[in-house]
């Protein structure tokens, strides 16, 4: 709520760039054979994995907090060799006002009992 209010009230000024990272120890989910609803395509889906199941929350946060509208998006991902689910994602977005966004998603990292989430607005 604080970030939303800071953007809304102009405390940050005009947004020029956003940088985000989301890393979670979810290899067991996206590479586990018993978790097909998280790592296999279903119906008309064109993919499944970390970007579909978790990393999408980063973008929900970005667009809710900032009110920005994406114009162009470029993505690259690395799939699991076991399941084909995406595990590592790199995204670059250019918004209609010229603001750029870079975001990194890591779906399989060492499990130390926590996720790493960082969102920086410039």
Coordinates of C-alpha atoms in Angstrom, one line a residue:
X1 CA 0.0 0.0 0.0
X2 CA 2.9 2.4 0.8
X3 CA 4.4 2.0 -2.7
X4 CA 1.0 2.6 -4.3
X5 CA 0.4 5.7 -2.3
X6 CA 3.9 7.0 -3.0
X7 CA 3.4 6.6 -6.8
X8 CA -0.2 8.0 -6.6
X9 CA 0.9 11.1 -4.6
X10 CA 3.9 11.8 -6.9
X11 CA 6.5 11.3 -4.1
X12 CA 8.6 9.3 -6.6
X13 CA 8.1 11.5 -9.5
X14 CA 7.6 10.2 -13.0
X15 CA 8.6 6.6 -13.2
X16 CA 11.4 6.0 -15.7
X17 CA 12.6 2.5 -14.7
X18 CA 11.5 -0.5 -12.6
X19 CA 13.7 -3.4 -11.6
X20 CA 12.4 -6.6 -10.0
X21 CA 13.6 -10.0 -8.8
X22 CA 11.6 -12.9 -7.5
X23 CA 13.5 -16.1 -6.6
X24 CA 11.9 -19.0 -4.8
X25 CA 13.0 -22.5 -3.9
X26 CA 10.3 -24.3 -5.9
X27 CA 12.3 -26.8 -7.9
X28 CA 10.4 -29.6 -6.1
X29 CA 7.1 -28.2 -7.5
X30 CA 8.1 -27.3 -11.1
X31 CA 10.4 -30.4 -11.6
X32 CA 8.4 -32.9 -9.6
X33 CA 6.6 -35.6 -11.6
X34 CA 3.7 -35.6 -9.1
X35 CA 2.9 -31.9 -9.7
X36 CA 1.6 -31.9 -13.3
X37 CA -0.9 -29.2 -12.7
X38 CA 2.1 -26.9 -12.0
X39 CA 4.5 -28.0 -14.6
X40 CA 2.6 -29.4 -17.6
X41 CA 0.5 -27.7 -20.2
X42 CA -3.2 -28.1 -20.0
X43 CA -6.0 -27.2 -22.5
X44 CA -5.0 -24.2 -24.6
X45 CA -2.0 -23.2 -22.4
X46 CA 1.2 -22.6 -24.3
X47 CA 3.4 -23.3 -21.2
X48 CA 3.4 -23.8 -17.5
X49 CA 5.9 -23.3 -14.7
X50 CA 7.4 -20.5 -12.6
X51 CA 6.3 -17.6 -14.8
X52 CA 2.8 -18.9 -15.1
X53 CA 2.4 -19.9 -11.4
X54 CA 4.4 -17.4 -9.4
X55 CA 6.3 -14.8 -11.4
X56 CA 3.0 -13.4 -12.7
X57 CA 2.4 -12.0 -9.2
X58 CA 5.4 -9.6 -9.7
X59 CA 3.7 -8.1 -12.8
X60 CA 0.3 -7.9 -11.0
X61 CA 2.1 -5.8 -8.3
X62 CA 3.9 -3.6 -10.8
X63 CA 0.9 -2.7 -12.8
X64 CA -1.4 -2.3 -9.7
X65 CA 1.1 0.0 -7.9
X66 CA 2.2 2.0 -10.9
X67 CA -0.8 2.2 -13.2
X68 CA 1.6 1.7 -16.2
X69 CA 0.5 0.1 -19.5
X70 CA 2.9 -2.2 -21.3
X71 CA 3.6 -1.5 -24.9
X72 CA 6.3 -4.0 -25.8
X73 CA 7.5 -7.2 -24.0
X74 CA 10.5 -9.4 -24.6
X75 CA 10.9 -12.6 -22.6
X76 CA 13.4 -15.4 -22.5
X77 CA 13.2 -18.5 -20.3
X78 CA 15.0 -21.7 -19.4
X79 CA 12.9 -24.8 -19.0
X80 CA 13.4 -27.7 -16.7
X81 CA 15.1 -30.6 -18.4
X82 CA 12.7 -33.0 -16.4
X83 CA 9.3 -31.4 -17.0
X84 CA 9.7 -28.6 -19.5
X85 CA 8.3 -26.1 -17.1
X86 CA 10.0 -22.7 -17.1
X87 CA 12.3 -22.3 -14.2
X88 CA 14.4 -19.1 -15.0
X89 CA 12.8 -16.1 -16.7
X90 CA 14.1 -12.7 -18.0
X91 CA 11.6 -10.1 -19.0
X92 CA 12.0 -6.6 -20.5
X93 CA 9.0 -4.4 -20.8
X94 CA 8.6 -0.9 -22.4
X95 CA 5.5 1.0 -21.3
X96 CA 3.4 3.5 -23.2
X97 CA 5.0 6.4 -21.3
X98 CA 8.5 5.2 -22.0
X99 CA 9.2 3.6 -18.6
X100 CA 11.3 0.5 -18.9
X101 CA 10.9 -2.6 -16.7
X102 CA 13.4 -5.4 -16.2
X103 CA 12.4 -8.5 -14.2
X104 CA 14.2 -11.7 -13.3
X105 CA 12.4 -14.8 -12.1
X106 CA 14.1 -17.8 -10.5
X107 CA 11.9 -20.8 -9.8
X108 CA 14.6 -23.1 -8.5
X109 CA 17.2 -21.9 -6.0
X110 CA 18.7 -23.3 -2.8
X111 CA 16.1 -23.7 -0.1
X112 CA 17.1 -21.6 2.9
X113 CA 13.5 -21.2 4.1
X114 CA 12.6 -18.0 2.3
X115 CA 12.0 -16.3 -1.0
X116 CA 13.8 -13.3 -2.4
X117 CA 11.6 -10.6 -3.6
X118 CA 12.7 -7.1 -4.6
X119 CA 11.0 -4.3 -6.5
X120 CA 12.7 -1.0 -7.1
X121 CA 11.0 2.0 -8.6
X122 CA 13.0 4.8 -10.2

